[in-house]
Amino acid sequence: MSTEVDMKDVELNEVEQEKQPMTAGDAGNGDASSPTSTEKNGVVKVKMADETETKFTGLSKDELLKVAGTPGWVRTRWALLILFWLGWLGMLAGAIGIIIQAPRCKPLPEMNWWNEGPLYEIGDVQAFSENLEGLKQKIDALAQLKVKGLVVGPIHKDPSNNENELDLNTVSVAGSLTQFKALLDAAHKKGINVVLDLTPNYLGQQAWFDNMMTVADKVKVALVHWQMQGVDGFKFSGFERVVEVASPVWEELRGIIKAPQNGTKEKGLLMGVTDKTSPEQVGRLLNSSGVDLLLSGILRASGQSGMQVASAAQQLLGLQNQTKLAWNVGDREQGHLASLVGADLVKFNQMLLLTMPGTPVFNYGDEIGLEDEGATKFPQMIWYKPEDAETLNGTAKDEMERRLALRSFFKSLSDLRSKERSLLYGDFVPLHSSNSSLAYLRSWDQSPRYLAAFNWGSDAVTLRLEDAQLPEQATVEVSTDPEKLQPKSQVDLKALELGAGQAVLLQFPYTG
């Protein structure tokens, strides 16, 4: 150890007398010339010992090794090592216990792209957007509605009942092949698939003419041609006759469509249209034809009966997986939703289609309540511009606000369906059905539950819903009449009041 002595100045502020100059005699035992004291008018420099600083050098390597090998340290190290591993094993056992006790997630069902969102049918491109280029410009607007697929056309020339004039490979309506390919590219970039209506004699008396074998050969060539362009599926009307009369031919056509598309595992959609209205007939046709989706008249025949709708859904689910079910009210042949159910029930039926188990299919303009014009099933689509809010007034402005409110309602439901597992592929549990009302539950594993309730009647009803899966209250998610049932409000499921023509979608959490 060592010490260091520093010189420090100490100013002595004493009484006035001591500030006088010092003499040799005053120095006492000190020497005036000594470095330990100097005369300087009241200031004395004194050597003072500073605090001592101790430097520790620690143990050397040899000393550490010698200590580490002692029995005490060896026992301590082993004790700490054992404690560490015991703690680690305890945490591992706890994690395993939590995993074992936690409920297992239900495996997701196998889904195709057409099960993931609504399909949007554009049976007359010119009525929708003038031409294929105009349709391409509307892709962004359709993507906002969470549309998963467009069903376009037919776009080949109407053969006018003359099969010799049939050309399924050429775009003869509303544009060119170049425009159609640009449409495909724009739609695919937005995650929207395109289905082409390839019904041969689509305006004639026999959809497949009389000589089906000759027509079938042309269809085979056309299927390959359009698949190479990037088409994702095909729709056929009048296909039942081909299934019944020439089953091998139909199977060959079906095989071409169902082959993997463009080197991927994606399979094309085979979509059929029938005028059958009973669940039994539709179920049998699904089985015999092998189509992926079948548009039918089931919901039109059910009319305004909750009991018939519930019965139809249960019967079809007993015959088919819900991934094979399509729900529609209108279509290219039957017309638009608002004309078939009435303008006041557009929201009502939008909710029904978007919450049933299966794929909802809408006609163009159903999202804004577009009506058929007289005998034509292809009214001009109505498009609004941002400046219309300032330039329109009176009745025209009221109509715009009504249509845009319908579109917003459609968008909110479609968006909800696209992300909620219970609505996408959840179980369907009927809770109540009568001639004028209906309620059912959609649930999947540990996901939030959704309960849809409808009143077709002209009078208010009170539904008393009871089931082991139901809580006492649920939250309003979407309502056709938000003034009576406000979103995010709580309702009593044992006394759920619905006004005339009202529908509501409720939500409650999974509780185990």
Coordinates of N, CA, C and O in Angstrom, one line a residue, residues 50 61 78 107 118 157 172 177 183 221 287 326 359 436 445 448 469 472 486 510:
D50 N -3.8 13.7 2.3 CA -5.1 13.4 1.6 C -5.6 12.1 2.1 O -4.8 11.3 2.8
K61 N -4.5 -16.5 -10.2 CA -5.2 -17.7 -10.8 C -4.9 -19.0 -10.0 O -5.8 -19.8 -9.8
W78 N -22.5 -27.9 -6.9 CA -23.4 -29.0 -7.2 C -24.8 -28.6 -6.7 O -25.8 -28.9 -7.4
P107 N -59.5 -28.9 -36.2 CA -58.8 -28.7 -37.5 C -59.7 -28.0 -38.4 O -60.9 -28.2 -38.5
P118 N -68.5 -14.0 -51.1 CA -69.6 -14.0 -52.0 C -69.2 -14.0 -53.5 O -68.1 -13.4 -53.8
K157 N -70.7 -14.9 -79.0 CA -71.8 -14.5 -79.8 C -73.0 -15.4 -79.6 O -72.9 -16.6 -79.5
S172 N -67.2 -11.8 -78.4 CA -68.0 -11.1 -79.4 C -68.9 -10.1 -78.7 O -69.6 -9.3 -79.4
L177 N -60.7 -9.9 -76.8 CA -59.9 -10.9 -76.0 C -58.8 -10.1 -75.2 O -58.6 -10.5 -74.0
L183 N -58.8 -7.7 -67.9 CA -59.7 -7.9 -66.8 C -59.3 -9.0 -65.8 O -59.3 -8.8 -64.6
V221 N -63.0 -27.9 -76.4 CA -61.9 -27.1 -77.0 C -62.0 -25.7 -76.3 O -60.9 -25.1 -75.9
N287 N -75.3 -34.5 -56.3 CA -74.6 -35.8 -56.2 C -74.4 -36.3 -57.6 O -73.3 -36.8 -57.9
A326 N -74.8 -23.4 -52.4 CA -74.8 -22.0 -52.8 C -76.2 -21.4 -52.5 O -77.2 -22.1 -52.7
T359 N -72.0 -20.7 -49.8 CA -71.5 -19.6 -50.6 C -72.7 -18.7 -51.0 O -73.6 -19.2 -51.7
S436 N -93.3 -17.1 -39.9 CA -92.8 -15.7 -40.2 C -91.5 -15.3 -39.5 O -91.0 -14.2 -39.7
D445 N -65.6 -24.0 -33.1 CA -64.6 -24.2 -32.1 C -64.6 -23.1 -31.0 O -65.6 -22.9 -30.4
P448 N -65.7 -16.6 -31.7 CA -67.0 -15.9 -31.3 C -68.2 -16.5 -32.0 O -68.0 -16.9 -33.2
Q469 N -75.9 -23.7 -25.5 CA -74.8 -22.9 -26.0 C -75.0 -21.4 -25.8 O -74.1 -20.6 -26.0
E472 N -77.2 -15.5 -21.5 CA -78.5 -14.8 -21.2 C -78.6 -13.5 -22.2 O -79.7 -13.2 -22.6
Q486 N -79.6 -0.9 -31.6 CA -78.4 -0.2 -31.8 C -77.2 -1.1 -31.8 O -77.1 -2.0 -30.9
Y510 N -67.1 -17.2 -27.0 CA -66.9 -18.6 -26.6 C -66.5 -18.6 -25.1 O -65.6 -17.9 -24.7

